[in-house]
């Protein structure tokens, strides 16, 4: 018999394969992932979005300039970094082009060499947006609180295997035929079920033809691009959208998003193997926020909520980057962070917005829950149990000092350092960075403390 051939290597040989770093939200989203992605992108070759759509909102502040990104990865701010929108994302061509034009007007290169769109990503159409609005209206008081941008219906079509993939943008005839069928199906439901007016298919076909002509040059096979970058020894950042508690499988279902914003979602959403992953960074605010409906154990109202939320006058106040809605706010909830550590195998945490807590005499931290008279340290994703959770707090001493100018661990007041250490100790995840303001330079890297 012929001799057995050796099995092919799992990785490219002859080159040092650099690890993949995954950045995820450790709460309900809006934690500041764009901020840390921008910080780490200076050493990266590729920054890739792996899930979600333009319901995300990532804000990057550089000097006096504020960049608000919804779909394009935050790495686009760094010249020379290639940005990829991966298979796991859903893309509204109108939004992508509008965001590209806005960035180009500010002098950033968003050409095909820098901004790539994986052909396996799915497209969002006006039909999806109309269905999203109709669904939320039908739910009435039980509305989930979606951003009404067609994200859920696009993922629904993907799961039903009737979605429109971005690869169609390179084939005008196939795109037109797929859109005709898609819009006919959506109009039938909109008219007969929801009593809505039909969408104008002819106008939408013309719009999509123009959009396809502009976006087709950006198409690429995303998994191949990433595999080749890793094989060359280049650094890849996987930028998450939303947060762990919005994950379809591991979040507060049904008040969740329609994709997987956890570390597992990065693997499937980008098409790279888990053995490439060396670092999983969870990003958490120094307090807790969420948008939309659903239980929120440490939620505050009144003066305390306004103190954490801000007034909306500043870009960093707690109002949605995408929707402008005021975010619900509450004290830091450590069972949530422990849940995120388990689900994502976090190697570390980044704690953002520590400066917002400055000036408080005391800072409560939720360390566990009381559920029907029994103490519970873990986070229940069962909605009925979560609704009965009452937070158990430990109160830490606050600090009066302004910490926005701190750049080293030794610059932090003793009580601010104690707060950071308390979070790390009670979540089991070391904290690698702390942000003390919205600016690119307002980060403290932790390690050997001086």
Short mmCIF file of C-alpha atoms in Angstrom, two decimals:
data_model
loop_
_atom_site.label_atom_id
_atom_site.label_comp_id
_atom_site.label_asym_id
_atom_site.label_seq_id
_atom_site.Cartn_x
_atom_site.Cartn_y
_atom_site.Cartn_z
CA UNK A 1 0.00 0.00 0.00
CA UNK A 2 1.05 3.58 -0.59
CA UNK A 3 2.71 5.20 2.42
CA UNK A 4 0.56 7.53 4.48
CA UNK A 5 1.11 11.20 3.74
CA UNK A 6 1.64 13.58 6.67
CA UNK A 7 -1.38 15.58 7.69
CA UNK A 8 -1.41 19.18 6.45
CA UNK A 9 -0.32 21.68 9.09
CA UNK A 10 -3.04 23.49 11.00
CA UNK A 11 -1.21 26.76 10.42
CA UNK A 12 1.04 28.11 7.74
CA UNK A 13 4.61 27.00 8.41
CA UNK A 14 7.75 28.96 7.71
CA UNK A 15 6.33 32.17 9.18
CA UNK A 16 5.60 33.26 12.71
CA UNK A 17 1.83 33.43 13.10
CA UNK A 18 0.83 36.33 15.30
CA UNK A 19 -2.16 35.94 17.61
CA UNK A 20 -5.58 37.46 17.14
CA UNK A 21 -6.85 39.88 19.79
CA UNK A 22 -10.62 39.96 20.35
CA UNK A 23 -12.24 43.02 21.93
CA UNK A 24 -15.70 42.44 23.37
CA UNK A 25 -18.21 44.40 25.43
CA UNK A 26 -18.53 42.97 28.94
CA UNK A 27 -21.88 44.60 29.74
CA UNK A 28 -24.86 45.70 27.60
CA UNK A 29 -22.77 47.53 25.01
CA UNK A 30 -21.62 51.17 24.86
CA UNK A 31 -18.65 50.34 27.09
CA UNK A 32 -16.02 52.21 25.07
CA UNK A 33 -14.79 49.46 22.75
CA UNK A 34 -13.98 51.98 20.02
CA UNK A 35 -11.78 53.86 22.49
CA UNK A 36 -9.56 50.87 23.32
CA UNK A 37 -9.64 49.61 19.73
CA UNK A 38 -8.25 52.96 18.63
CA UNK A 39 -5.55 52.67 21.31
CA UNK A 40 -4.46 49.18 20.23
CA UNK A 41 -4.88 49.74 16.49
CA UNK A 42 -1.65 51.73 16.38
CA UNK A 43 0.18 48.40 16.50
CA UNK A 44 -2.22 46.45 14.25
CA UNK A 45 -2.26 45.70 10.55
CA UNK A 46 -5.96 44.78 10.36
CA UNK A 47 -8.99 45.79 12.43
CA UNK A 48 -12.08 43.69 11.67
CA UNK A 49 -15.74 44.00 12.71
CA UNK A 50 -17.25 40.57 13.24
CA UNK A 51 -20.92 41.09 14.14
CA UNK A 52 -23.80 43.53 14.25
CA UNK A 53 -24.65 46.38 11.93
CA UNK A 54 -25.00 50.13 12.13
CA UNK A 55 -26.88 49.76 15.41
CA UNK A 56 -23.42 49.97 16.96
CA UNK A 57 -21.95 53.31 17.96
CA UNK A 58 -18.20 53.68 18.55
CA UNK A 59 -16.81 57.09 19.51
CA UNK A 60 -13.14 58.01 19.16
CA UNK A 61 -11.82 61.36 20.37
CA UNK A 62 -8.50 62.65 19.05
CA UNK A 63 -7.49 66.07 20.27
CA UNK A 64 -10.51 68.25 19.61
CA UNK A 65 -11.96 65.92 16.96
CA UNK A 66 -14.73 63.45 17.71
CA UNK A 67 -15.31 60.54 15.30
CA UNK A 68 -18.61 58.67 15.68
CA UNK A 69 -18.56 55.38 13.81
CA UNK A 70 -21.46 53.00 13.36
CA UNK A 71 -20.32 50.38 10.87
CA UNK A 72 -16.75 51.04 9.77
CA UNK A 73 -14.14 49.67 12.23
CA UNK A 74 -12.50 52.17 14.56
CA UNK A 75 -9.08 51.35 13.13
CA UNK A 76 -9.92 53.51 10.10
CA UNK A 77 -8.62 56.53 12.05
CA UNK A 78 -5.09 55.07 11.86
CA UNK A 79 -3.45 55.57 8.49
CA UNK A 80 -2.17 52.33 7.02
CA UNK A 81 -4.49 50.02 8.97
CA UNK A 82 -6.69 47.80 6.80
CA UNK A 83 -10.29 47.64 8.05
CA UNK A 84 -12.57 44.70 7.31
CA UNK A 85 -16.30 44.23 7.78
CA UNK A 86 -16.58 40.47 8.24
CA UNK A 87 -19.05 37.75 7.33
CA UNK A 88 -20.88 37.99 10.65
CA UNK A 89 -21.90 41.61 10.14
CA UNK A 90 -24.96 43.00 8.37
CA UNK A 91 -24.47 46.06 6.16
CA UNK A 92 -26.80 48.79 5.03
CA UNK A 93 -25.12 50.11 1.84
CA UNK A 94 -26.65 53.57 2.35
CA UNK A 95 -25.15 53.86 5.83
CA UNK A 96 -21.76 52.49 4.77
CA UNK A 97 -21.47 54.96 1.90
CA UNK A 98 -22.64 57.88 4.05
CA UNK A 99 -20.05 57.00 6.68
CA UNK A 100 -17.34 56.63 4.04
CA UNK A 101 -18.16 60.03 2.58
CA UNK A 102 -18.11 61.68 6.01
CA UNK A 103 -14.69 60.21 6.81
CA UNK A 104 -13.31 61.12 3.38
CA UNK A 105 -14.47 64.71 3.91
CA UNK A 106 -12.29 64.78 7.02
CA UNK A 107 -9.24 63.65 5.08
CA UNK A 108 -9.27 59.93 5.85
CA UNK A 109 -8.53 57.30 3.21
CA UNK A 110 -11.52 54.97 2.81
CA UNK A 111 -10.52 53.54 -0.57
CA UNK A 112 -10.66 49.83 -1.46
CA UNK A 113 -7.09 49.27 -0.31
CA UNK A 114 -7.97 50.33 3.23
CA UNK A 115 -11.64 49.47 3.70
CA UNK A 116 -12.73 45.95 2.77
CA UNK A 117 -16.14 44.30 2.84
CA UNK A 118 -16.32 40.54 3.06
CA UNK A 119 -18.57 39.01 0.41
CA UNK A 120 -20.15 36.79 3.06
CA UNK A 121 -21.63 39.70 5.01
CA UNK A 122 -25.37 40.21 4.57
CA UNK A 123 -27.12 43.30 3.23
CA UNK A 124 -29.81 45.32 4.99
CA UNK A 125 -32.52 46.67 2.70
CA UNK A 126 -35.38 49.14 3.15
CA UNK A 127 -37.58 46.04 3.35
CA UNK A 128 -35.76 44.93 6.50
CA UNK A 129 -36.09 48.40 8.03
CA UNK A 130 -39.83 48.52 7.28
CA UNK A 131 -40.29 45.07 8.84
CA UNK A 132 -38.31 46.12 11.93
CA UNK A 133 -40.59 49.12 12.49
CA UNK A 134 -43.73 47.05 11.90
CA UNK A 135 -42.57 44.36 14.36
CA UNK A 136 -41.85 46.87 17.11
CA UNK A 137 -45.22 48.59 16.63
CA UNK A 138 -46.98 45.24 16.88
CA UNK A 139 -45.22 44.42 20.15
CA UNK A 140 -46.66 47.57 21.72
CA UNK A 141 -45.73 47.83 25.38
CA UNK A 142 -43.64 44.68 25.02
CA UNK A 143 -41.35 46.27 22.44
CA UNK A 144 -37.73 45.17 22.72
CA UNK A 145 -36.36 48.64 22.00
CA UNK A 146 -34.46 47.93 18.79
CA UNK A 147 -32.74 50.74 16.91
CA UNK A 148 -35.25 50.24 14.04
CA UNK A 149 -32.40 49.85 11.53
CA UNK A 150 -33.41 46.48 10.10
CA UNK A 151 -30.73 44.51 11.95
CA UNK A 152 -33.01 41.79 13.35
CA UNK A 153 -34.94 41.15 10.12
CA UNK A 154 -31.68 40.94 8.15
CA UNK A 155 -30.36 38.29 10.54
CA UNK A 156 -33.73 36.53 10.40
CA UNK A 157 -33.45 36.26 6.62
CA UNK A 158 -29.88 35.04 6.98
CA UNK A 159 -31.02 32.24 9.31
CA UNK A 160 -33.92 31.40 6.96
CA UNK A 161 -31.37 31.18 4.10
CA UNK A 162 -33.10 33.84 2.06
CA UNK A 163 -30.72 36.69 2.84
CA UNK A 164 -28.81 38.86 0.38
CA UNK A 165 -25.04 38.52 0.67
CA UNK A 166 -22.68 41.37 -0.09
CA UNK A 167 -21.07 39.34 -2.88
CA UNK A 168 -24.15 40.21 -4.99
CA UNK A 169 -22.84 43.78 -5.24
CA UNK A 170 -20.33 42.57 -7.83
CA UNK A 171 -23.04 41.03 -10.02
CA UNK A 172 -25.64 43.66 -11.05
CA UNK A 173 -27.97 41.21 -12.79
CA UNK A 174 -28.00 38.75 -9.89
CA UNK A 175 -28.45 41.59 -7.40
CA UNK A 176 -31.44 42.99 -9.29
CA UNK A 177 -33.11 39.58 -9.54
CA UNK A 178 -32.57 38.88 -5.84
CA UNK A 179 -33.92 42.30 -4.86
CA UNK A 180 -37.07 41.84 -6.96
CA UNK A 181 -37.90 38.61 -5.13
CA UNK A 182 -36.92 40.05 -1.77
CA UNK A 183 -39.02 43.20 -2.09
CA UNK A 184 -42.03 41.30 -3.44
CA UNK A 185 -41.97 39.03 -0.38
CA UNK A 186 -41.57 41.94 2.04
CA UNK A 187 -44.33 43.98 0.40
CA UNK A 188 -46.76 41.12 0.66
CA UNK A 189 -46.25 40.91 4.43
CA UNK A 190 -46.18 44.68 4.94
CA UNK A 191 -49.45 45.19 3.07
CA UNK A 192 -51.45 42.10 4.06
CA UNK A 193 -50.29 41.61 7.64
CA UNK A 194 -49.35 45.06 8.90
CA UNK A 195 -51.47 47.30 6.65
CA UNK A 196 -48.40 49.29 5.58
CA UNK A 197 -47.90 50.83 2.13
CA UNK A 198 -45.70 48.82 -0.27
CA UNK A 199 -42.12 49.80 -0.98
CA UNK A 200 -41.32 51.24 -4.42
CA UNK A 201 -39.33 48.42 -5.96
CA UNK A 202 -38.29 50.34 -9.09
CA UNK A 203 -36.79 53.21 -7.10
CA UNK A 204 -34.97 50.85 -4.76
CA UNK A 205 -33.49 48.86 -7.64
CA UNK A 206 -32.06 52.05 -9.13
CA UNK A 207 -30.64 53.08 -5.75
CA UNK A 208 -29.01 49.71 -5.19
CA UNK A 209 -27.44 49.70 -8.65
CA UNK A 210 -25.68 52.96 -7.85
CA UNK A 211 -24.62 51.75 -4.40
CA UNK A 212 -23.31 48.47 -5.79
CA UNK A 213 -21.15 50.27 -8.31
CA UNK A 214 -19.40 52.14 -5.50
CA UNK A 215 -19.07 49.26 -3.05
CA UNK A 216 -18.13 46.39 -5.39
CA UNK A 217 -14.41 47.40 -5.47
CA UNK A 218 -14.29 46.95 -1.67
CA UNK A 219 -15.38 43.30 -1.78
CA UNK A 220 -12.93 40.66 -0.59
CA UNK A 221 -12.91 37.12 0.77
CA UNK A 222 -12.63 38.09 4.43
CA UNK A 223 -11.39 34.79 5.90
CA UNK A 224 -8.66 34.59 3.26
CA UNK A 225 -7.56 38.17 3.92
CA UNK A 226 -7.25 37.46 7.64
CA UNK A 227 -5.53 34.11 7.18
CA UNK A 228 -2.91 35.70 4.95
CA UNK A 229 -2.37 38.59 7.36
CA UNK A 230 -1.87 36.25 10.30
CA UNK A 231 0.48 34.07 8.25
CA UNK A 232 2.61 37.12 7.48
CA UNK A 233 2.98 37.73 11.19
CA UNK A 234 0.71 40.77 11.23
CA UNK A 235 -1.43 41.76 14.18
CA UNK A 236 -5.22 41.51 13.80
CA UNK A 237 -7.77 43.13 16.12
CA UNK A 238 -11.33 41.81 16.14
CA UNK A 239 -13.56 44.73 17.13
CA UNK A 240 -16.82 43.77 18.76
CA UNK A 241 -20.13 45.58 18.69
CA UNK A 242 -22.79 45.61 21.43
CA UNK A 243 -22.00 43.53 24.54
CA UNK A 244 -22.09 40.13 26.18
CA UNK A 245 -25.53 40.65 27.73
CA UNK A 246 -26.94 41.36 24.26
CA UNK A 247 -25.68 38.04 22.89
CA UNK A 248 -28.42 35.94 21.31
CA UNK A 249 -27.40 32.84 23.30
CA UNK A 250 -25.80 34.26 26.44
CA UNK A 251 -27.59 37.56 27.01
CA UNK A 252 -30.84 38.72 28.59
CA UNK A 253 -33.07 37.03 26.01
CA UNK A 254 -35.34 38.25 24.43
CA UNK A 255 -33.92 41.72 25.12
CA UNK A 256 -30.85 41.00 23.03
CA UNK A 257 -29.39 41.67 19.63
CA UNK A 258 -29.68 39.23 16.73
CA UNK A 259 -26.05 38.13 16.54
CA UNK A 260 -23.21 36.94 18.76
CA UNK A 261 -21.12 39.83 20.11
CA UNK A 262 -19.16 37.44 22.35
CA UNK A 263 -15.71 36.00 21.67
CA UNK A 264 -17.25 32.93 20.05
CA UNK A 265 -19.01 35.22 17.60
CA UNK A 266 -15.65 36.63 16.54
CA UNK A 267 -14.50 33.20 15.45
CA UNK A 268 -17.56 32.45 13.35
CA UNK A 269 -18.07 36.03 12.23
CA UNK A 270 -14.56 36.40 10.84
CA UNK A 271 -13.85 32.84 9.73
CA UNK A 272 -10.62 32.28 11.66
CA UNK A 273 -9.81 29.32 13.89
CA UNK A 274 -9.80 29.60 17.69
CA UNK A 275 -6.15 28.58 17.93
CA UNK A 276 -5.20 31.97 16.56
CA UNK A 277 -6.74 33.71 19.57
CA UNK A 278 -4.26 34.70 22.24
CA UNK A 279 -5.98 37.61 23.97
CA UNK A 280 -9.63 38.35 24.75
CA UNK A 281 -10.17 41.84 26.15
CA UNK A 282 -13.44 42.64 27.89
CA UNK A 283 -14.37 46.32 28.03
CA UNK A 284 -16.52 47.55 30.92
CA UNK A 285 -17.55 50.94 32.21
CA UNK A 286 -16.78 51.79 35.82
CA UNK A 287 -20.56 51.80 36.22
CA UNK A 288 -23.32 50.12 34.16
CA UNK A 289 -25.55 51.32 31.33
CA UNK A 290 -27.99 49.80 28.90
CA UNK A 291 -30.37 50.87 26.14
CA UNK A 292 -33.79 49.34 25.50
CA UNK A 293 -36.05 47.19 27.62
CA UNK A 294 -35.36 44.37 30.03
CA UNK A 295 -34.31 43.87 33.67
CA UNK A 296 -31.43 45.96 35.04
CA UNK A 297 -30.68 45.06 38.70
CA UNK A 298 -28.49 48.04 39.68
CA UNK A 299 -30.48 50.65 37.74
CA UNK A 300 -30.75 54.13 39.24
CA UNK A 301 -33.16 56.99 38.73
CA UNK A 302 -33.45 60.56 39.88
CA UNK A 303 -30.43 62.68 40.81
CA UNK A 304 -28.04 59.74 41.07
CA UNK A 305 -28.88 58.63 37.53
CA UNK A 306 -28.43 62.16 36.17
CA UNK A 307 -25.05 62.36 37.91
CA UNK A 308 -23.78 59.30 36.03
CA UNK A 309 -25.57 59.97 32.73
CA UNK A 310 -24.72 63.62 32.23
CA UNK A 311 -26.88 66.15 30.47
CA UNK A 312 -26.12 65.32 26.86
CA UNK A 313 -24.07 68.46 26.34
CA UNK A 314 -20.83 66.49 26.03
CA UNK A 315 -20.05 63.78 23.44
CA UNK A 316 -19.16 61.36 26.24
CA UNK A 317 -22.46 61.73 28.12
CA UNK A 318 -24.68 58.66 28.26
CA UNK A 319 -26.82 59.17 25.20
CA UNK A 320 -26.80 56.65 22.35
CA UNK A 321 -24.25 57.33 19.61
CA UNK A 322 -26.60 55.75 17.09
CA UNK A 323 -30.05 56.68 18.44
CA UNK A 324 -29.46 59.67 20.73
CA UNK A 325 -31.64 57.99 23.36
CA UNK A 326 -30.69 58.56 27.02
CA UNK A 327 -29.12 55.41 28.39
CA UNK A 328 -30.37 53.72 31.51
CA UNK A 329 -27.63 53.92 34.15
CA UNK A 330 -26.71 52.15 37.38
CA UNK A 331 -23.86 51.21 39.67
CA UNK A 332 -21.26 48.68 38.59
CA UNK A 333 -22.62 45.12 38.63
CA UNK A 334 -19.90 42.53 39.28
CA UNK A 335 -22.04 39.41 38.62
CA UNK A 336 -22.38 40.73 35.05
CA UNK A 337 -18.61 40.98 34.70
CA UNK A 338 -18.10 37.50 36.12
CA UNK A 339 -20.60 36.21 33.58
CA UNK A 340 -18.69 37.97 30.80
CA UNK A 341 -15.40 36.48 32.03
CA UNK A 342 -16.81 32.96 31.89
CA UNK A 343 -18.60 33.27 28.56
CA UNK A 344 -15.66 34.90 26.77
CA UNK A 345 -12.66 33.38 28.60
CA UNK A 346 -11.46 36.93 29.23
CA UNK A 347 -7.74 37.36 29.57
CA UNK A 348 -8.22 40.87 30.95
CA UNK A 349 -10.59 43.77 31.49
CA UNK A 350 -10.39 47.39 30.37
CA UNK A 351 -12.22 49.73 32.74
CA UNK A 352 -13.50 52.90 31.10
CA UNK A 353 -14.98 56.17 32.38
CA UNK A 354 -13.39 55.94 35.81
CA UNK A 355 -13.25 59.75 35.78
CA UNK A 356 -17.07 59.97 35.88
CA UNK A 357 -16.98 58.64 39.45
CA UNK A 358 -14.68 61.43 40.67
CA UNK A 359 -16.31 63.64 43.27
CA UNK A 360 -18.50 60.97 44.83
CA UNK A 361 -18.02 60.52 48.57
CA UNK A 362 -19.04 56.85 48.41
CA UNK A 363 -19.47 54.44 45.52
CA UNK A 364 -21.76 51.40 45.84
CA UNK A 365 -20.73 48.31 43.86
CA UNK A 366 -23.11 45.42 43.21
CA UNK A 367 -21.27 42.27 44.34
CA UNK A 368 -24.14 39.75 44.36
CA UNK A 369 -27.92 39.46 44.19
CA UNK A 370 -30.67 38.67 46.62
CA UNK A 371 -33.16 36.37 44.90
CA UNK A 372 -36.18 35.44 47.01
CA UNK A 373 -34.15 35.82 50.19
CA UNK A 374 -31.13 33.85 48.99
CA UNK A 375 -27.76 35.33 48.01
CA UNK A 376 -26.61 34.59 44.47
CA UNK A 377 -23.15 35.51 43.12
CA UNK A 378 -23.67 34.53 39.48
CA UNK A 379 -25.70 36.32 36.81
CA UNK A 380 -28.93 34.51 35.85
CA UNK A 381 -29.83 34.78 32.18
CA UNK A 382 -33.27 33.35 32.94
CA UNK A 383 -35.47 36.42 32.65
CA UNK A 384 -37.88 35.52 35.44
CA UNK A 385 -35.04 34.97 37.93
CA UNK A 386 -33.25 38.12 36.76
CA UNK A 387 -36.40 40.20 37.27
CA UNK A 388 -36.43 39.13 40.94
CA UNK A 389 -32.77 39.98 41.55
CA UNK A 390 -32.10 42.72 44.06
CA UNK A 391 -28.50 43.95 44.19
CA UNK A 392 -26.31 43.34 47.21
CA UNK A 393 -23.92 46.28 47.50
CA UNK A 394 -20.57 46.90 49.05
CA UNK A 395 -19.77 50.57 49.43
CA UNK A 396 -16.28 51.82 48.66
CA UNK A 397 -14.86 55.22 49.60
CA UNK A 398 -14.80 57.69 46.72
CA UNK A 399 -12.26 60.32 45.75
CA UNK A 400 -12.53 64.06 45.23
CA UNK A 401 -9.57 64.56 42.90
CA UNK A 402 -9.88 65.22 39.16
CA UNK A 403 -8.17 62.24 37.52
CA UNK A 404 -8.53 63.25 33.86
CA UNK A 405 -4.85 64.20 33.74
CA UNK A 406 -3.60 60.92 35.23
CA UNK A 407 -1.29 58.95 32.95
CA UNK A 408 0.40 56.49 35.32
CA UNK A 409 -1.00 54.22 38.03
CA UNK A 410 0.75 56.35 40.66
CA UNK A 411 -1.19 59.40 39.44
CA UNK A 412 -4.46 57.89 40.66
CA UNK A 413 -5.76 58.72 44.15
CA UNK A 414 -5.52 55.84 46.60
CA UNK A 415 -9.29 55.26 46.62
CA UNK A 416 -9.46 55.20 42.80
CA UNK A 417 -6.74 52.55 42.77
CA UNK A 418 -8.63 50.67 45.45
CA UNK A 419 -11.76 50.72 43.28
CA UNK A 420 -9.85 49.27 40.32
CA UNK A 421 -8.24 46.58 42.49
CA UNK A 422 -11.63 45.70 43.99
CA UNK A 423 -13.12 45.09 40.52
CA UNK A 424 -10.19 42.92 39.45
CA UNK A 425 -10.26 40.89 42.68
CA UNK A 426 -14.01 40.24 42.58
CA UNK A 427 -14.24 39.37 38.87
CA UNK A 428 -11.11 37.23 38.59
CA UNK A 429 -9.90 39.20 35.57
CA UNK A 430 -6.85 41.48 35.70
CA UNK A 431 -7.38 45.06 34.53
CA UNK A 432 -4.89 46.07 31.86
CA UNK A 433 -6.06 49.61 31.07
CA UNK A 434 -8.14 52.29 32.73
CA UNK A 435 -9.55 55.26 30.84
CA UNK A 436 -9.85 58.61 32.61
CA UNK A 437 -11.42 60.62 29.80
CA UNK A 438 -12.55 60.40 26.17
CA UNK A 439 -9.23 61.40 24.58
CA UNK A 440 -6.87 58.95 22.88
CA UNK A 441 -4.15 59.84 25.40
CA UNK A 442 -6.40 59.49 28.47
CA UNK A 443 -5.51 55.88 29.21
CA UNK A 444 -3.48 54.43 32.05
CA UNK A 445 -1.74 51.16 31.28
CA UNK A 446 -1.59 48.98 34.36
CA UNK A 447 1.12 46.46 35.08
CA UNK A 448 4.02 46.86 37.41
CA UNK A 449 2.74 49.85 39.33
CA UNK A 450 5.25 52.58 40.00
#
